[in-house]
């Protein structure tokens, strides 16, 4: 055996993150095929996966799944390193930061719907901020800001209800308190 | 699904909706404007969305300009032929001139509808 062999042990956690990221990529690619009336508004179904991972495995696993989803779906959709990819990255980072701040709150006080709506609006605000400062500086975005934030509010609500439904079913089958 | 919404969730939803509504109402502040001139000088330049009644003094008396719900007109004027009053609501880009009283009302509009890159 050559001494320079690099051994990369694959832990169970790695396989889990890879599988969950694959689910998120599947949702992201599937929703890219849905025709939508306004560019920039989409359901954001992959965030359902992010939130479930956040509840079950913690923030760092959610961050891994999100990062892998952004890069892998960009490679699949051919938008890697384009402005679309940078927008996606900015939205992902800002929503993860919001989730990092909010996940410390008691789950009895703030549930998945609140987390989902706040993360979606942070996502949208970061993207519009990027458009206003980098992509199209000087254009009046104030007029369309409520439309985009309203879309984020609605998709965040729907995704949050889906997450609440899925995690509630999970907790009723597995009687254990979330750490 | 009962119990899916916690107190914080409802708070977040309410505050988010409130923010959106506030932003929606403030939208379009950079749009149309109204410029009222008296004797050639700008008497008042305001946004057409701010409802108000403006009284402009002139050599014959007072010209009353009404700005309401995004429109503007000369409501009353002491000029003998009432031309600017009969013009009614002023179209965007047009103006009403009450020459005897030396008052003009200009309904301006923003220079661009949209910009494409």
PDB file of C-alpha atoms in Angstrom:
ATOM      1  CA  UNK A   1       0.000   0.000   0.000  1.00  0.00           C
ATOM      2  CA  UNK A   2       1.410   3.380  -0.906  1.00  0.00           C
ATOM      3  CA  UNK A   3       1.803   5.704   2.036  1.00  0.00           C
ATOM      4  CA  UNK A   4       0.272   8.643   0.141  1.00  0.00           C
ATOM      5  CA  UNK A   5      -3.190   7.150   0.052  1.00  0.00           C
ATOM      6  CA  UNK A   6      -5.700   9.657   1.328  1.00  0.00           C
ATOM      7  CA  UNK A   7      -8.411   7.986   3.292  1.00  0.00           C
ATOM      8  CA  UNK A   8     -11.662   9.891   3.525  1.00  0.00           C
ATOM      9  CA  UNK A   9     -13.896   8.184   6.039  1.00  0.00           C
ATOM     10  CA  UNK A  10     -17.551   8.667   5.250  1.00  0.00           C
ATOM     11  CA  UNK A  11     -19.564   9.101   8.394  1.00  0.00           C
ATOM     12  CA  UNK A  12     -23.241   8.414   8.717  1.00  0.00           C
ATOM     13  CA  UNK A  13     -23.804  12.138   9.108  1.00  0.00           C
ATOM     14  CA  UNK A  14     -22.145  12.787   5.737  1.00  0.00           C
ATOM     15  CA  UNK A  15     -24.432  10.313   3.990  1.00  0.00           C
ATOM     16  CA  UNK A  16     -27.436  11.877   5.674  1.00  0.00           C
ATOM     17  CA  UNK A  17     -26.465  15.397   4.606  1.00  0.00           C
ATOM     18  CA  UNK A  18     -25.791  14.185   1.071  1.00  0.00           C
ATOM     19  CA  UNK A  19     -29.188  12.476   0.868  1.00  0.00           C
ATOM     20  CA  UNK A  20     -31.013  15.516   2.248  1.00  0.00           C
ATOM     21  CA  UNK A  21     -29.088  17.842  -0.082  1.00  0.00           C
ATOM     22  CA  UNK A  22     -30.091  15.598  -2.979  1.00  0.00           C
ATOM     23  CA  UNK A  23     -33.739  15.969  -1.952  1.00  0.00           C
ATOM     24  CA  UNK A  24     -33.304  19.750  -1.818  1.00  0.00           C
ATOM     25  CA  UNK A  25     -31.612  19.777  -5.242  1.00  0.00           C
ATOM     26  CA  UNK A  26     -34.467  17.705  -6.639  1.00  0.00           C
ATOM     27  CA  UNK A  27     -37.024  20.208  -5.392  1.00  0.00           C
ATOM     28  CA  UNK A  28     -34.972  23.193  -6.639  1.00  0.00           C
ATOM     29  CA  UNK A  29     -34.594  21.703 -10.124  1.00  0.00           C
ATOM     30  CA  UNK A  30     -38.249  20.652 -10.262  1.00  0.00           C
ATOM     31  CA  UNK A  31     -39.516  24.106  -9.372  1.00  0.00           C
ATOM     32  CA  UNK A  32     -37.197  25.677 -11.953  1.00  0.00           C
ATOM     33  CA  UNK A  33     -39.405  23.971 -14.552  1.00  0.00           C
ATOM     34  CA  UNK A  34     -42.559  25.681 -13.264  1.00  0.00           C
ATOM     35  CA  UNK A  35     -43.412  28.741 -15.369  1.00  0.00           C
ATOM     36  CA  UNK A  36     -43.883  31.761 -13.119  1.00  0.00           C
ATOM     37  CA  UNK A  37     -45.390  35.154 -13.934  1.00  0.00           C
ATOM     38  CA  UNK A  38     -42.676  37.324 -12.407  1.00  0.00           C
ATOM     39  CA  UNK A  39     -38.941  36.568 -12.548  1.00  0.00           C
ATOM     40  CA  UNK A  40     -37.514  36.248  -9.063  1.00  0.00           C
ATOM     41  CA  UNK A  41     -40.662  34.884  -7.460  1.00  0.00           C
ATOM     42  CA  UNK A  42     -40.682  31.138  -6.915  1.00  0.00           C
ATOM     43  CA  UNK A  43     -42.097  28.802  -4.266  1.00  0.00           C
ATOM     44  CA  UNK A  44     -38.734  27.985  -2.681  1.00  0.00           C
ATOM     45  CA  UNK A  45     -39.711  24.404  -1.941  1.00  0.00           C
ATOM     46  CA  UNK A  46     -36.110  23.485  -1.107  1.00  0.00           C
ATOM     47  CA  UNK A  47     -36.454  25.571   2.037  1.00  0.00           C
ATOM     48  CA  UNK A  48     -38.836  22.912   3.374  1.00  0.00           C
ATOM     49  CA  UNK A  49     -35.854  20.549   3.406  1.00  0.00           C
ATOM     50  CA  UNK A  50     -33.639  23.207   5.041  1.00  0.00           C
ATOM     51  CA  UNK A  51     -36.147  23.749   7.861  1.00  0.00           C
ATOM     52  CA  UNK A  52     -36.717  20.051   8.505  1.00  0.00           C
ATOM     53  CA  UNK A  53     -32.935  19.516   8.647  1.00  0.00           C
ATOM     54  CA  UNK A  54     -32.679  22.472  11.023  1.00  0.00           C
ATOM     55  CA  UNK A  55     -35.261  20.930  13.343  1.00  0.00           C
ATOM     56  CA  UNK A  56     -33.874  17.399  13.220  1.00  0.00           C
ATOM     57  CA  UNK A  57     -30.099  17.801  12.920  1.00  0.00           C
ATOM     58  CA  UNK A  58     -29.306  21.381  13.887  1.00  0.00           C
ATOM     59  CA  UNK A  59     -28.105  24.535  12.197  1.00  0.00           C
ATOM     60  CA  UNK A  60     -24.750  23.384  10.824  1.00  0.00           C
ATOM     61  CA  UNK A  61     -26.374  20.461   9.001  1.00  0.00           C
ATOM     62  CA  UNK A  62     -28.964  22.880   7.576  1.00  0.00           C
ATOM     63  CA  UNK A  63     -26.158  25.190   6.431  1.00  0.00           C
ATOM     64  CA  UNK A  64     -24.393  22.273   4.717  1.00  0.00           C
ATOM     65  CA  UNK A  65     -27.556  21.135   2.970  1.00  0.00           C
ATOM     66  CA  UNK A  66     -28.296  24.686   1.793  1.00  0.00           C
ATOM     67  CA  UNK A  67     -24.754  25.273   0.504  1.00  0.00           C
ATOM     68  CA  UNK A  68     -24.724  21.955  -1.348  1.00  0.00           C
ATOM     69  CA  UNK A  69     -28.180  22.639  -2.758  1.00  0.00           C
ATOM     70  CA  UNK A  70     -27.195  26.092  -4.053  1.00  0.00           C
ATOM     71  CA  UNK A  71     -24.018  24.864  -5.749  1.00  0.00           C
ATOM     72  CA  UNK A  72     -25.415  21.596  -7.094  1.00  0.00           C
ATOM     73  CA  UNK A  73     -28.676  23.039  -8.432  1.00  0.00           C
ATOM     74  CA  UNK A  74     -26.699  25.881 -10.056  1.00  0.00           C
ATOM     75  CA  UNK A  75     -24.461  23.326 -11.771  1.00  0.00           C
ATOM     76  CA  UNK A  76     -27.500  21.362 -12.964  1.00  0.00           C
ATOM     77  CA  UNK A  77     -29.386  24.434 -14.177  1.00  0.00           C
ATOM     78  CA  UNK A  78     -26.310  25.993 -15.792  1.00  0.00           C
ATOM     79  CA  UNK A  79     -26.329  29.117 -13.656  1.00  0.00           C
ATOM     80  CA  UNK A  80     -23.144  28.437 -11.688  1.00  0.00           C
ATOM     81  CA  UNK A  81     -21.160  31.670 -11.076  1.00  0.00           C
ATOM     82  CA  UNK A  82     -23.736  33.753 -12.963  1.00  0.00           C
ATOM     83  CA  UNK A  83     -25.630  36.610 -11.283  1.00  0.00           C
ATOM     84  CA  UNK A  84     -28.462  34.138 -10.622  1.00  0.00           C
ATOM     85  CA  UNK A  85     -26.064  31.995  -8.621  1.00  0.00           C
ATOM     86  CA  UNK A  86     -24.771  34.990  -6.645  1.00  0.00           C
ATOM     87  CA  UNK A  87     -28.363  36.028  -5.895  1.00  0.00           C
ATOM     88  CA  UNK A  88     -29.175  32.521  -4.743  1.00  0.00           C
ATOM     89  CA  UNK A  89     -26.063  32.467  -2.559  1.00  0.00           C
ATOM     90  CA  UNK A  90     -26.856  35.853  -1.003  1.00  0.00           C
ATOM     91  CA  UNK A  91     -30.400  34.752  -0.239  1.00  0.00           C
ATOM     92  CA  UNK A  92     -29.215  31.469   1.248  1.00  0.00           C
ATOM     93  CA  UNK A  93     -26.610  33.141   3.467  1.00  0.00           C
ATOM     94  CA  UNK A  94     -29.000  35.763   4.785  1.00  0.00           C
ATOM     95  CA  UNK A  95     -31.786  33.298   5.522  1.00  0.00           C
ATOM     96  CA  UNK A  96     -29.317  30.978   7.288  1.00  0.00           C
ATOM     97  CA  UNK A  97     -28.097  33.890   9.418  1.00  0.00           C
ATOM     98  CA  UNK A  98     -31.690  34.706  10.360  1.00  0.00           C
ATOM     99  CA  UNK A  99     -32.325  31.065  11.216  1.00  0.00           C
ATOM    100  CA  UNK A 100     -29.138  30.949  13.322  1.00  0.00           C
ATOM    101  CA  UNK A 101     -30.435  33.873  15.365  1.00  0.00           C
ATOM    102  CA  UNK A 102     -33.988  32.510  15.649  1.00  0.00           C
ATOM    103  CA  UNK A 103     -33.268  28.860  16.372  1.00  0.00           C
ATOM    104  CA  UNK A 104     -32.262  29.767  19.932  1.00  0.00           C
ATOM    105  CA  UNK A 105     -35.789  30.939  20.669  1.00  0.00           C
ATOM    106  CA  UNK A 106     -38.115  28.530  22.361  1.00  0.00           C
ATOM    107  CA  UNK A 107     -39.999  26.307  19.891  1.00  0.00           C
ATOM    108  CA  UNK A 108     -43.048  26.776  22.077  1.00  0.00           C
ATOM    109  CA  UNK A 109     -42.970  30.461  21.199  1.00  0.00           C
ATOM    110  CA  UNK A 110     -41.874  30.543  17.569  1.00  0.00           C
ATOM    111  CA  UNK A 111     -42.733  27.592  15.363  1.00  0.00           C
ATOM    112  CA  UNK A 112     -41.787  26.565  11.815  1.00  0.00           C
ATOM    113  CA  UNK A 113     -44.209  29.017  10.209  1.00  0.00           C
ATOM    114  CA  UNK A 114     -42.563  32.021  11.859  1.00  0.00           C
ATOM    115  CA  UNK A 115     -39.087  30.741  11.036  1.00  0.00           C
ATOM    116  CA  UNK A 116     -40.083  30.062   7.441  1.00  0.00           C
ATOM    117  CA  UNK A 117     -41.675  33.478   6.874  1.00  0.00           C
ATOM    118  CA  UNK A 118     -38.754  35.372   8.436  1.00  0.00           C
ATOM    119  CA  UNK A 119     -36.192  33.340   6.503  1.00  0.00           C
ATOM    120  CA  UNK A 120     -38.081  33.824   3.236  1.00  0.00           C
ATOM    121  CA  UNK A 121     -38.322  37.592   3.742  1.00  0.00           C
ATOM    122  CA  UNK A 122     -34.621  37.800   4.666  1.00  0.00           C
ATOM    123  CA  UNK A 123     -33.868  35.784   1.535  1.00  0.00           C
ATOM    124  CA  UNK A 124     -35.862  38.179  -0.627  1.00  0.00           C
ATOM    125  CA  UNK A 125     -34.513  41.307   1.070  1.00  0.00           C
ATOM    126  CA  UNK A 126     -30.906  40.178   0.524  1.00  0.00           C
ATOM    127  CA  UNK A 127     -31.585  39.461  -3.132  1.00  0.00           C
ATOM    128  CA  UNK A 128     -33.282  42.792  -3.743  1.00  0.00           C
ATOM    129  CA  UNK A 129     -30.446  44.508  -1.874  1.00  0.00           C
ATOM    130  CA  UNK A 130     -27.971  42.816  -4.184  1.00  0.00           C
ATOM    131  CA  UNK A 131     -29.966  43.903  -7.239  1.00  0.00           C
ATOM    132  CA  UNK A 132     -30.154  47.479  -5.958  1.00  0.00           C
ATOM    133  CA  UNK A 133     -26.441  47.737  -5.149  1.00  0.00           C
ATOM    134  CA  UNK A 134     -24.750  45.517  -7.700  1.00  0.00           C
ATOM    135  CA  UNK A 135     -26.869  44.315 -10.625  1.00  0.00           C
ATOM    136  CA  UNK A 136     -29.028  47.332 -11.407  1.00  0.00           C
ATOM    137  CA  UNK A 137     -27.950  50.232  -9.211  1.00  0.00           C
ATOM    138  CA  UNK A 138     -30.068  53.322  -9.483  1.00  0.00           C
ATOM    139  CA  UNK A 139     -33.308  51.650 -10.511  1.00  0.00           C
ATOM    140  CA  UNK A 140     -36.299  52.340  -8.316  1.00  0.00           C
ATOM    141  CA  UNK A 141     -36.881  49.071  -6.522  1.00  0.00           C
ATOM    142  CA  UNK A 142     -39.033  50.608  -3.792  1.00  0.00           C
ATOM    143  CA  UNK A 143     -42.096  50.231  -5.983  1.00  0.00           C
ATOM    144  CA  UNK A 144     -41.750  46.472  -6.410  1.00  0.00           C
ATOM    145  CA  UNK A 145     -40.362  45.790  -2.926  1.00  0.00           C
ATOM    146  CA  UNK A 146     -43.828  45.143  -1.381  1.00  0.00           C
ATOM    147  CA  UNK A 147     -44.753  42.799  -4.238  1.00  0.00           C
ATOM    148  CA  UNK A 148     -41.633  40.701  -3.747  1.00  0.00           C
ATOM    149  CA  UNK A 149     -41.844  40.749   0.048  1.00  0.00           C
ATOM    150  CA  UNK A 150     -45.511  39.800  -0.197  1.00  0.00           C
ATOM    151  CA  UNK A 151     -44.574  36.828  -2.364  1.00  0.00           C
ATOM    152  CA  UNK A 152     -41.916  35.847   0.194  1.00  0.00           C
ATOM    153  CA  UNK A 153     -44.487  36.163   2.962  1.00  0.00           C
ATOM    154  CA  UNK A 154     -46.927  33.889   1.155  1.00  0.00           C
ATOM    155  CA  UNK A 155     -44.396  31.229   0.108  1.00  0.00           C
ATOM    156  CA  UNK A 156     -42.854  31.343   3.590  1.00  0.00           C
ATOM    157  CA  UNK A 157     -46.282  30.764   5.122  1.00  0.00           C
ATOM    158  CA  UNK A 158     -47.089  27.827   2.832  1.00  0.00           C
ATOM    159  CA  UNK A 159     -43.662  26.205   3.260  1.00  0.00           C
ATOM    160  CA  UNK A 160     -43.826  26.757   7.022  1.00  0.00           C
ATOM    161  CA  UNK A 161     -47.216  25.036   7.210  1.00  0.00           C
ATOM    162  CA  UNK A 162     -45.802  22.100   5.244  1.00  0.00           C
ATOM    163  CA  UNK A 163     -42.850  21.892   7.668  1.00  0.00           C
ATOM    164  CA  UNK A 164     -45.201  22.126  10.671  1.00  0.00           C
ATOM    165  CA  UNK A 165     -47.294  19.319   9.238  1.00  0.00           C
ATOM    166  CA  UNK A 166     -44.289  17.080   8.531  1.00  0.00           C
ATOM    167  CA  UNK A 167     -42.510  17.679  11.855  1.00  0.00           C
ATOM    168  CA  UNK A 168     -45.743  17.232  13.849  1.00  0.00           C
ATOM    169  CA  UNK A 169     -46.280  13.833  12.256  1.00  0.00           C
ATOM    170  CA  UNK A 170     -42.667  12.947  12.932  1.00  0.00           C
ATOM    171  CA  UNK A 171     -42.915  13.873  16.620  1.00  0.00           C
ATOM    172  CA  UNK A 172     -46.104  11.901  17.112  1.00  0.00           C
ATOM    173  CA  UNK A 173     -44.404   8.758  15.810  1.00  0.00           C
ATOM    174  CA  UNK A 174     -41.073   9.291  17.552  1.00  0.00           C
ATOM    175  CA  UNK A 175     -41.737  10.401  21.109  1.00  0.00           C
ATOM    176  CA  UNK A 176     -38.645  12.441  21.759  1.00  0.00           C
ATOM    177  CA  UNK A 177     -38.061  16.060  22.529  1.00  0.00           C
ATOM    178  CA  UNK A 178     -36.070  18.127  20.015  1.00  0.00           C
ATOM    179  CA  UNK A 179     -32.664  18.940  21.400  1.00  0.00           C
TER     180      UNK A 179
ATOM    181  CA  UNK B   1     -53.813  21.429  11.396  1.00  0.00           C
ATOM    182  CA  UNK B   2     -54.498  22.805  14.857  1.00  0.00           C
ATOM    183  CA  UNK B   3     -51.593  23.983  16.947  1.00  0.00           C
ATOM    184  CA  UNK B   4     -49.343  24.606  13.957  1.00  0.00           C
ATOM    185  CA  UNK B   5     -49.218  28.326  14.702  1.00  0.00           C
ATOM    186  CA  UNK B   6     -47.573  29.585  17.882  1.00  0.00           C
ATOM    187  CA  UNK B   7     -47.889  33.090  19.306  1.00  0.00           C
ATOM    188  CA  UNK B   8     -44.601  34.162  17.698  1.00  0.00           C
ATOM    189  CA  UNK B   9     -45.732  32.836  14.336  1.00  0.00           C
ATOM    190  CA  UNK B  10     -48.874  34.935  14.409  1.00  0.00           C
ATOM    191  CA  UNK B  11     -46.797  37.936  15.493  1.00  0.00           C
ATOM    192  CA  UNK B  12     -44.357  37.386  12.613  1.00  0.00           C
ATOM    193  CA  UNK B  13     -47.183  36.992  10.105  1.00  0.00           C
ATOM    194  CA  UNK B  14     -48.928  40.140  11.335  1.00  0.00           C
ATOM    195  CA  UNK B  15     -45.809  42.274  11.416  1.00  0.00           C
ATOM    196  CA  UNK B  16     -44.713  41.007   8.004  1.00  0.00           C
ATOM    197  CA  UNK B  17     -48.073  41.825   6.487  1.00  0.00           C
ATOM    198  CA  UNK B  18     -48.011  45.250   8.140  1.00  0.00           C
ATOM    199  CA  UNK B  19     -44.575  45.988   6.688  1.00  0.00           C
ATOM    200  CA  UNK B  20     -45.754  44.952   3.223  1.00  0.00           C
ATOM    201  CA  UNK B  21     -48.874  47.116   3.458  1.00  0.00           C
ATOM    202  CA  UNK B  22     -46.838  50.132   4.621  1.00  0.00           C
ATOM    203  CA  UNK B  23     -44.336  49.675   1.792  1.00  0.00           C
ATOM    204  CA  UNK B  24     -47.209  49.287  -0.649  1.00  0.00           C
ATOM    205  CA  UNK B  25     -48.762  52.562   0.412  1.00  0.00           C
ATOM    206  CA  UNK B  26     -45.470  54.422   0.157  1.00  0.00           C
ATOM    207  CA  UNK B  27     -44.781  53.089  -3.314  1.00  0.00           C
ATOM    208  CA  UNK B  28     -44.703  55.493  -6.202  1.00  0.00           C
ATOM    209  CA  UNK B  29     -43.500  58.535  -4.280  1.00  0.00           C
ATOM    210  CA  UNK B  30     -41.022  59.170  -7.061  1.00  0.00           C
ATOM    211  CA  UNK B  31     -43.751  59.247  -9.694  1.00  0.00           C
ATOM    212  CA  UNK B  32     -45.923  62.131 -10.756  1.00  0.00           C
ATOM    213  CA  UNK B  33     -45.622  65.659  -9.527  1.00  0.00           C
ATOM    214  CA  UNK B  34     -47.611  68.863  -9.595  1.00  0.00           C
ATOM    215  CA  UNK B  35     -45.924  72.192 -10.166  1.00  0.00           C
ATOM    216  CA  UNK B  36     -47.921  75.307  -9.402  1.00  0.00           C
ATOM    217  CA  UNK B  37     -46.508  78.579 -10.689  1.00  0.00           C
ATOM    218  CA  UNK B  38     -47.527  82.052  -9.680  1.00  0.00           C
ATOM    219  CA  UNK B  39     -46.343  84.921 -11.843  1.00  0.00           C
ATOM    220  CA  UNK B  40     -43.806  82.615 -13.465  1.00  0.00           C
ATOM    221  CA  UNK B  41     -42.150  81.550 -10.232  1.00  0.00           C
ATOM    222  CA  UNK B  42     -42.638  78.127  -8.686  1.00  0.00           C
ATOM    223  CA  UNK B  43     -45.200  78.514  -5.937  1.00  0.00           C
ATOM    224  CA  UNK B  44     -45.417  74.866  -4.949  1.00  0.00           C
ATOM    225  CA  UNK B  45     -44.043  71.550  -6.265  1.00  0.00           C
ATOM    226  CA  UNK B  46     -45.636  68.503  -4.620  1.00  0.00           C
ATOM    227  CA  UNK B  47     -46.433  64.892  -5.283  1.00  0.00           C
ATOM    228  CA  UNK B  48     -49.774  64.277  -6.977  1.00  0.00           C
ATOM    229  CA  UNK B  49     -50.625  61.582  -4.414  1.00  0.00           C
ATOM    230  CA  UNK B  50     -50.812  63.991  -1.505  1.00  0.00           C
ATOM    231  CA  UNK B  51     -54.409  65.170  -1.274  1.00  0.00           C
ATOM    232  CA  UNK B  52     -54.616  68.851  -0.610  1.00  0.00           C
ATOM    233  CA  UNK B  53     -56.277  72.138  -1.502  1.00  0.00           C
ATOM    234  CA  UNK B  54     -53.799  74.833  -2.487  1.00  0.00           C
ATOM    235  CA  UNK B  55     -54.785  78.512  -2.448  1.00  0.00           C
ATOM    236  CA  UNK B  56     -52.582  80.566  -4.739  1.00  0.00           C
ATOM    237  CA  UNK B  57     -52.851  84.350  -4.476  1.00  0.00           C
ATOM    238  CA  UNK B  58     -52.779  86.326  -7.723  1.00  0.00           C
ATOM    239  CA  UNK B  59     -53.508  89.885  -8.894  1.00  0.00           C
ATOM    240  CA  UNK B  60     -57.284  89.175  -9.263  1.00  0.00           C
ATOM    241  CA  UNK B  61     -57.734  87.039  -6.174  1.00  0.00           C
ATOM    242  CA  UNK B  62     -57.273  83.479  -5.092  1.00  0.00           C
ATOM    243  CA  UNK B  63     -56.899  80.474  -7.399  1.00  0.00           C
ATOM    244  CA  UNK B  64     -57.796  77.213  -5.659  1.00  0.00           C
ATOM    245  CA  UNK B  65     -55.992  74.107  -6.925  1.00  0.00           C
ATOM    246  CA  UNK B  66     -57.307  70.736  -5.843  1.00  0.00           C
ATOM    247  CA  UNK B  67     -55.063  67.675  -5.688  1.00  0.00           C
ATOM    248  CA  UNK B  68     -57.035  64.539  -4.976  1.00  0.00           C
ATOM    249  CA  UNK B  69     -56.395  60.819  -5.488  1.00  0.00           C
ATOM    250  CA  UNK B  70     -53.573  61.228  -7.945  1.00  0.00           C
ATOM    251  CA  UNK B  71     -55.309  63.918 -10.015  1.00  0.00           C
ATOM    252  CA  UNK B  72     -55.137  67.677 -10.073  1.00  0.00           C
ATOM    253  CA  UNK B  73     -57.453  70.437 -11.301  1.00  0.00           C
ATOM    254  CA  UNK B  74     -58.125  74.094 -10.836  1.00  0.00           C
ATOM    255  CA  UNK B  75     -61.173  74.143  -8.611  1.00  0.00           C
ATOM    256  CA  UNK B  76     -61.928  77.845  -8.742  1.00  0.00           C
ATOM    257  CA  UNK B  77     -60.345  80.929 -10.207  1.00  0.00           C
ATOM    258  CA  UNK B  78     -61.278  84.596 -10.384  1.00  0.00           C
ATOM    259  CA  UNK B  79     -60.522  84.871 -14.116  1.00  0.00           C
ATOM    260  CA  UNK B  80     -63.514  86.071 -16.209  1.00  0.00           C
ATOM    261  CA  UNK B  81     -63.624  83.253 -18.784  1.00  0.00           C
ATOM    262  CA  UNK B  82     -62.859  80.366 -16.400  1.00  0.00           C
ATOM    263  CA  UNK B  83     -60.785  78.551 -19.052  1.00  0.00           C
ATOM    264  CA  UNK B  84     -58.510  76.767 -16.624  1.00  0.00           C
ATOM    265  CA  UNK B  85     -61.416  75.658 -14.434  1.00  0.00           C
ATOM    266  CA  UNK B  86     -63.345  74.242 -17.400  1.00  0.00           C
ATOM    267  CA  UNK B  87     -60.320  72.220 -18.413  1.00  0.00           C
ATOM    268  CA  UNK B  88     -61.136  69.894 -15.525  1.00  0.00           C
ATOM    269  CA  UNK B  89     -58.683  67.270 -14.338  1.00  0.00           C
ATOM    270  CA  UNK B  90     -55.308  67.884 -15.944  1.00  0.00           C
ATOM    271  CA  UNK B  91     -53.794  65.039 -17.944  1.00  0.00           C
ATOM    272  CA  UNK B  92     -50.232  63.890 -17.172  1.00  0.00           C
ATOM    273  CA  UNK B  93     -47.781  66.130 -18.973  1.00  0.00           C
ATOM    274  CA  UNK B  94     -50.410  68.805 -19.600  1.00  0.00           C
ATOM    275  CA  UNK B  95     -50.967  72.070 -17.781  1.00  0.00           C
ATOM    276  CA  UNK B  96     -53.762  74.502 -17.034  1.00  0.00           C
ATOM    277  CA  UNK B  97     -53.014  78.204 -17.260  1.00  0.00           C
ATOM    278  CA  UNK B  98     -55.134  80.839 -15.545  1.00  0.00           C
ATOM    279  CA  UNK B  99     -53.555  83.731 -17.402  1.00  0.00           C
ATOM    280  CA  UNK B 100     -55.499  86.672 -15.940  1.00  0.00           C
ATOM    281  CA  UNK B 101     -54.559  85.590 -12.441  1.00  0.00           C
ATOM    282  CA  UNK B 102     -51.026  84.657 -13.545  1.00  0.00           C
ATOM    283  CA  UNK B 103     -51.271  81.113 -12.139  1.00  0.00           C
ATOM    284  CA  UNK B 104     -50.342  77.919 -13.958  1.00  0.00           C
ATOM    285  CA  UNK B 105     -50.698  74.320 -12.840  1.00  0.00           C
ATOM    286  CA  UNK B 106     -48.445  71.759 -14.478  1.00  0.00           C
ATOM    287  CA  UNK B 107     -49.066  68.046 -14.108  1.00  0.00           C
ATOM    288  CA  UNK B 108     -45.574  66.651 -14.518  1.00  0.00           C
ATOM    289  CA  UNK B 109     -44.641  63.048 -14.882  1.00  0.00           C
ATOM    290  CA  UNK B 110     -41.455  61.136 -14.341  1.00  0.00           C
ATOM    291  CA  UNK B 111     -39.297  61.113 -17.428  1.00  0.00           C
ATOM    292  CA  UNK B 112     -39.165  57.338 -17.919  1.00  0.00           C
ATOM    293  CA  UNK B 113     -41.770  54.615 -17.831  1.00  0.00           C
ATOM    294  CA  UNK B 114     -39.061  51.999 -17.624  1.00  0.00           C
ATOM    295  CA  UNK B 115     -35.436  51.461 -18.385  1.00  0.00           C
ATOM    296  CA  UNK B 116     -34.123  48.316 -20.013  1.00  0.00           C
ATOM    297  CA  UNK B 117     -30.556  47.173 -19.938  1.00  0.00           C
TER     298      UNK B 117
END
